CSV table of C-alpha atoms in Angstrom, one decimal:
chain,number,residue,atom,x,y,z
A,103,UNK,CA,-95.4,-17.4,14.5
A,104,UNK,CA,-98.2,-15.0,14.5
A,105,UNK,CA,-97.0,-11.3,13.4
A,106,UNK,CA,-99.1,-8.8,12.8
A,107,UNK,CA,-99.4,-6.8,9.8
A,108,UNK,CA,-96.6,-4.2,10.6
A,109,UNK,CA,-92.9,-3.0,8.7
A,110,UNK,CA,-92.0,-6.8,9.1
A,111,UNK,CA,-92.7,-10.1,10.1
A,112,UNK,CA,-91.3,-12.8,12.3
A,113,UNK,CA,-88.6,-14.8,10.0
A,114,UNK,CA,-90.2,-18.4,11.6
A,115,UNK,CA,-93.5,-19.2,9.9
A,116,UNK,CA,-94.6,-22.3,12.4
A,117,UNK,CA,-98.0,-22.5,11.1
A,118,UNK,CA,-100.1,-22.2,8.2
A,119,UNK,CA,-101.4,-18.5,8.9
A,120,UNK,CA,-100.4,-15.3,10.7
A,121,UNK,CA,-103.8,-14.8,12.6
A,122,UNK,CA,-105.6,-15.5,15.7
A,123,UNK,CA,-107.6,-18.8,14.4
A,124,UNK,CA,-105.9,-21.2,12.6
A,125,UNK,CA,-107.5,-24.1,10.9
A,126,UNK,CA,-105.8,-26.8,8.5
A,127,UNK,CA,-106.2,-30.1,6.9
A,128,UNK,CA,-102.0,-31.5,6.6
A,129,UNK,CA,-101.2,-34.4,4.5
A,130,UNK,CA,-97.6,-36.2,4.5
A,131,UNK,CA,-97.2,-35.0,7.5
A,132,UNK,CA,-93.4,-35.8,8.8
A,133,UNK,CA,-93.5,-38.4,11.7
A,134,UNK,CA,-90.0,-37.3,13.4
A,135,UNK,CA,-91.4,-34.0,13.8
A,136,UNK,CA,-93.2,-32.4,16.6
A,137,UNK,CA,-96.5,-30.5,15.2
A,138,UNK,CA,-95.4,-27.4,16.4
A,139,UNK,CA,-91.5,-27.7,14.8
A,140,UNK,CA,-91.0,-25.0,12.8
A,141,UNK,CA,-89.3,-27.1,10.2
A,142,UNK,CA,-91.9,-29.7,9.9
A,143,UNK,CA,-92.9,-30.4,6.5
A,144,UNK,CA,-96.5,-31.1,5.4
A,145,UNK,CA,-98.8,-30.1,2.9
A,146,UNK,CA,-102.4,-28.4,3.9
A,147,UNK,CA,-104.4,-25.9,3.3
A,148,UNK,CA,-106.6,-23.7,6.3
A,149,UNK,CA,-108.2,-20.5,6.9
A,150,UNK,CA,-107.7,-18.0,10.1
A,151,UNK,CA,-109.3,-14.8,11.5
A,152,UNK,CA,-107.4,-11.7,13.1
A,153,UNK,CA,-107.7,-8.5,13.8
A,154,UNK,CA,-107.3,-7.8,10.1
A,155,UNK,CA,-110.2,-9.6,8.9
A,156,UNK,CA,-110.4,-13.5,7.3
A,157,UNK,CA,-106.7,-15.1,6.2
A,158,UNK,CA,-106.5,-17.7,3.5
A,159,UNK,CA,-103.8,-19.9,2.6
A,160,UNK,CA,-102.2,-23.4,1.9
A,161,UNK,CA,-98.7,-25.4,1.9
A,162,UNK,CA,-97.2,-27.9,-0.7
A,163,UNK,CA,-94.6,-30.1,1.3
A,164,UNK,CA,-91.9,-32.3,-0.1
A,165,UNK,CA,-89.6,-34.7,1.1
A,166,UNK,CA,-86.8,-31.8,1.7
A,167,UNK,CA,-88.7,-28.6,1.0
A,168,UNK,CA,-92.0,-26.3,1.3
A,169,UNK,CA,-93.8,-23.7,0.1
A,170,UNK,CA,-96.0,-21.6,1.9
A,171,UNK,CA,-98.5,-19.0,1.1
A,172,UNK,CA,-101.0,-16.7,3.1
A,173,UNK,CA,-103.1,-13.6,2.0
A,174,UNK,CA,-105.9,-11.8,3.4
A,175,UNK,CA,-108.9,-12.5,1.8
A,176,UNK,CA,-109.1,-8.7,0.1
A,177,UNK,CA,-105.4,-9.3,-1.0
A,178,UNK,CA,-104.6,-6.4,0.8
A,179,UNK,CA,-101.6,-8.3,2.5
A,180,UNK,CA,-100.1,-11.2,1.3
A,181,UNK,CA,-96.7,-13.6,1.6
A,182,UNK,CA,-95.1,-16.3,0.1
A,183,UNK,CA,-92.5,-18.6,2.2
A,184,UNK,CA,-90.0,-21.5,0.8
A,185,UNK,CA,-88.3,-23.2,2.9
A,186,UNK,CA,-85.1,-25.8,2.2
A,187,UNK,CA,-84.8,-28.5,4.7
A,188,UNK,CA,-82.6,-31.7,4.4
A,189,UNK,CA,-83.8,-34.5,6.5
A,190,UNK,CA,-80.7,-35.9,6.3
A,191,UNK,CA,-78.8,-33.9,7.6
A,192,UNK,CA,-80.3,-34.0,11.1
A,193,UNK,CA,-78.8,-31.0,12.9
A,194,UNK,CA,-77.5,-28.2,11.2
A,195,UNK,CA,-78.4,-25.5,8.6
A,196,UNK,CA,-82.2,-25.1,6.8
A,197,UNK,CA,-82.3,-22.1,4.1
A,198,UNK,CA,-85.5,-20.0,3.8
A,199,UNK,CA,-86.5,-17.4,1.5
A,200,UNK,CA,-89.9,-15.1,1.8
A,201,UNK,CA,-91.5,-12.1,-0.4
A,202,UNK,CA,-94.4,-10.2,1.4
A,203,UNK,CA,-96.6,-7.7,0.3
A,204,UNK,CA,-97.7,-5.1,3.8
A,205,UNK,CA,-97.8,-2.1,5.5
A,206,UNK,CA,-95.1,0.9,6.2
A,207,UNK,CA,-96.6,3.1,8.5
A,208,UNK,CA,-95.2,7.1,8.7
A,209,UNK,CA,-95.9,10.7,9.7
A,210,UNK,CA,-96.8,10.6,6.0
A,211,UNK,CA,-99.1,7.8,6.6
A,212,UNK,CA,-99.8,4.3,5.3
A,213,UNK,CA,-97.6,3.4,2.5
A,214,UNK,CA,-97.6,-0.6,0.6
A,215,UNK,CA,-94.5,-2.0,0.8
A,216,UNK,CA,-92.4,-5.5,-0.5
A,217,UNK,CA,-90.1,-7.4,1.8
A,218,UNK,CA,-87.9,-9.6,0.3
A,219,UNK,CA,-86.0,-11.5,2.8
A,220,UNK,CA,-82.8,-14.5,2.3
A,221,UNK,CA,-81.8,-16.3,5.6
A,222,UNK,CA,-80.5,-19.8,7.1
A,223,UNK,CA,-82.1,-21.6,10.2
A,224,UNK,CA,-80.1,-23.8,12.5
A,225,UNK,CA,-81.5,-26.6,14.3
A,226,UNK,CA,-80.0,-27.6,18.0
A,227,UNK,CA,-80.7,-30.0,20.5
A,228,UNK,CA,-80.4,-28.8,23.6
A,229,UNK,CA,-80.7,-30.3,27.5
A,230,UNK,CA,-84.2,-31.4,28.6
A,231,UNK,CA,-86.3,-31.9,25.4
A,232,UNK,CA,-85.2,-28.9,24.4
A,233,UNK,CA,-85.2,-27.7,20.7
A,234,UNK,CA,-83.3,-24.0,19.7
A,235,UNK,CA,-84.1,-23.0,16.1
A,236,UNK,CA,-82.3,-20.2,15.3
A,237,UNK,CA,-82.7,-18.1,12.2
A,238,UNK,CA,-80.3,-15.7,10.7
A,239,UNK,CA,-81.5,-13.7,7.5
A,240,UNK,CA,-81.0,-10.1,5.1
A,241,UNK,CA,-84.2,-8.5,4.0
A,242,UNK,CA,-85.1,-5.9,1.8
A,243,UNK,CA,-87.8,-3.5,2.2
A,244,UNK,CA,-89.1,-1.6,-1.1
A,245,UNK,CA,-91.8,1.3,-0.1
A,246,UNK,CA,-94.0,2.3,-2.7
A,247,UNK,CA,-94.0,5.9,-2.9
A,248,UNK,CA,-91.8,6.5,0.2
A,249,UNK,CA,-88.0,5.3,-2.0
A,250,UNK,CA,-86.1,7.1,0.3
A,251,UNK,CA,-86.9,4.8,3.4
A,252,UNK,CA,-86.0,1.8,1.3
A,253,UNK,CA,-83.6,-0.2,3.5
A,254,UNK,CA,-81.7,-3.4,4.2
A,255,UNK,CA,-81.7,-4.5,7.6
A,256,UNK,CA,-80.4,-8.2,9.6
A,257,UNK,CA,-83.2,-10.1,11.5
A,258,UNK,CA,-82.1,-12.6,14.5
A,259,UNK,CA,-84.5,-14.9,15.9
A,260,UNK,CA,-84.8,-17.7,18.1
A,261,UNK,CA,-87.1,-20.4,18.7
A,262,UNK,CA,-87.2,-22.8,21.7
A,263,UNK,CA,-89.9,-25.6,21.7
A,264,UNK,CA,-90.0,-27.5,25.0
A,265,UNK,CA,-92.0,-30.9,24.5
A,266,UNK,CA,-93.2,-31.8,28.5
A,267,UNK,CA,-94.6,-34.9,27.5
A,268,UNK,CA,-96.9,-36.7,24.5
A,269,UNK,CA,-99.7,-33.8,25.7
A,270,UNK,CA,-97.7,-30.8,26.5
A,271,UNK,CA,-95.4,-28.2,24.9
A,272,UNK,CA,-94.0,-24.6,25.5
A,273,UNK,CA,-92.8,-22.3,22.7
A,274,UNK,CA,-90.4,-19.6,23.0
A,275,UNK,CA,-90.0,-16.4,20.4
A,276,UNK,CA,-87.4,-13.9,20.6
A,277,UNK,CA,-86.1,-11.9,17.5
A,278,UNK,CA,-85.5,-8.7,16.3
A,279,UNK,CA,-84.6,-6.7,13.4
A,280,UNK,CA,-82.2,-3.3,12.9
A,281,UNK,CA,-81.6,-1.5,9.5
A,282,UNK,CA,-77.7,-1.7,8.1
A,283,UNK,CA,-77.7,1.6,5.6
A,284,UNK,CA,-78.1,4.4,8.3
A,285,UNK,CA,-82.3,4.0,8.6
A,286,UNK,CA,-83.9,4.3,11.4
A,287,UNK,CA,-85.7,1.2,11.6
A,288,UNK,CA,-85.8,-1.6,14.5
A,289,UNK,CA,-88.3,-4.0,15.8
A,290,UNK,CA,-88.5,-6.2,19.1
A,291,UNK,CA,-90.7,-9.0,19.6
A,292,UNK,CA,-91.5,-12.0,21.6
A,293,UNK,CA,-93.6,-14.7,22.0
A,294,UNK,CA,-94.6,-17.5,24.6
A,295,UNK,CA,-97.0,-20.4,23.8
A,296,UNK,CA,-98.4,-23.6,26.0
A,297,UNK,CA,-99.7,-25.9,23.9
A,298,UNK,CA,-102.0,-28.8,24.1
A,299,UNK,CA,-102.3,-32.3,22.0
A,300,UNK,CA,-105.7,-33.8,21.8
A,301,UNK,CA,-104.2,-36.2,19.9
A,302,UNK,CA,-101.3,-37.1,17.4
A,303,UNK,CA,-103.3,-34.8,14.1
A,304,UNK,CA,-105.0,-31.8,16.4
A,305,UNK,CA,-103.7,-29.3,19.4
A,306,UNK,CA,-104.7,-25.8,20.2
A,307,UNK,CA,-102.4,-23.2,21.6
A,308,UNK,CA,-102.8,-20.5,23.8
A,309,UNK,CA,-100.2,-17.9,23.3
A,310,UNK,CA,-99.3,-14.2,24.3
A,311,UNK,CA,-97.6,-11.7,21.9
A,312,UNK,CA,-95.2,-8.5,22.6
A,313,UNK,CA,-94.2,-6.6,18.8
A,314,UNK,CA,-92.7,-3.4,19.1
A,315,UNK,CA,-91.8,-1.6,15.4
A,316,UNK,CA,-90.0,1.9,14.9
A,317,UNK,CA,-89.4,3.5,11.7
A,318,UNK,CA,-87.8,7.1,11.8
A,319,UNK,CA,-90.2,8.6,14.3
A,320,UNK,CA,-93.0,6.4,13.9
A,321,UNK,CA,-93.3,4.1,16.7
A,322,UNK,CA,-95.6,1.0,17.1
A,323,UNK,CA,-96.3,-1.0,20.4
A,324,UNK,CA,-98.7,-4.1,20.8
A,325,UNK,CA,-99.5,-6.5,23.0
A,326,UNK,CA,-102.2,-9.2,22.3
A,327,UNK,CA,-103.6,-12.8,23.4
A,328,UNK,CA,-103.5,-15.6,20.5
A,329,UNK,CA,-105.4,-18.9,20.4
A,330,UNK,CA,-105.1,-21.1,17.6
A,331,UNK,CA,-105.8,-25.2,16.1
A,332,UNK,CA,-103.5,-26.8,14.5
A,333,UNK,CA,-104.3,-30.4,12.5
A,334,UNK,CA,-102.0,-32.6,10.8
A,335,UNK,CA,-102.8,-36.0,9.3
């Protein structure tokens, strides 16, 4: 998933960094897993580019867990991601929990903010190679000098990966997000990726991006190409 640096971000982390350019070294990388499964567990670290400047960041992957984190390389922005994920289980419930350090944007202006966010993926096979992750979660949102637009709000997301064959893949993101204590906050967003594997530890995707993001009277609206590399050894 590749959010940009807005009120909140997309409640599926697929890869190692929220930018444009993504580049990673993965070890223990889960062989029943498809590279671009959200819920595949690896360890790596990697480096990316956006619109925002140069992104930093690394994974630590266990047998049933992960932990991932991303910043920019000023610190300006910044996130940490744990994911639960029992392989056992097959399909059924993962739990996730995130805390990211961004951007409110207002009549006022620019204003940091903390998002703390608690949530539960489901996992479902569907007809024709077709994977639906769908993710469920409450977050938090604590503005720094701007406490009465605090807010908890519900995010819904869902995630279909079509694999076409050992080469090709498809990604589907829809999700969006509504305050639940009276604010006036919503976002809408959706993305649609074609992938490409050179080979079992490299692809590159090619995706296009739609975010909107309102708070109070402050709208947002962006549209924008992303390519990216994944590896994983």
């Amino acid at each position: 998933m590749l959010p940009r640096f807005s009120l909140v971000n997309s409640p599926l982390i697929v890869g190692l960094l929220s930018s444009s350019m993504l580049f990673s070294s993965v070890v223990n990388a889960m062989p029943d897993r498809h590279i671009a499964d959200p819920l595949n567990l690896n360890t790596a670290l990697g480096m990316g580019l956006d619109t925002n400047g140069l992104n930093i960041g690394g994974q630590l992957g266990f047998a049933q867990q992960r932990i991932n984190a991303t910043s920019a390389l000023d610190g300006d922005t910044w996130q940490i991601n744990y994911l639960y994920s029992p392989l056992s289980s097959g399909q059924g419930w993962h739990f996730s929990a995130g805390v990211e350090h961004n951007h409110t944007y207002t009549q006022e202006g620019k204003f940091n903010h903390y998002r703390y966010r608690l949530g539960a993926i489901n996992e479902t096979n569907l007809a024709g190679n077709i994977k639906l992750f769908s993710q469920l979660s409450a977050d938090y949102v604590d503005i720094e000098q701007q406490s009465q637009l605090n807010n908890g709000g519900a995010n819904l997301s869902f995630t279909f990966l079509k694999v076409w064959n050992e080469r090709w893949y498809n990604q589907l993101i829809a999700r969006g997000t509504m305050a639940l204590d009276g604010h006036d906050r919503y976002q809408a967003g959706a993305k649609i990726t074609l992938g490409y594997r050179l080979s079992r530890q490299w692809s590159w995707e090619l995706a296009y991006r739609y975010d909107f993001d309102k708070v109070e009277r402050v709208e947002n609206e962006e549209t924008s190409w992303v390519f990216g590399v994944r590896s994983q050894f």
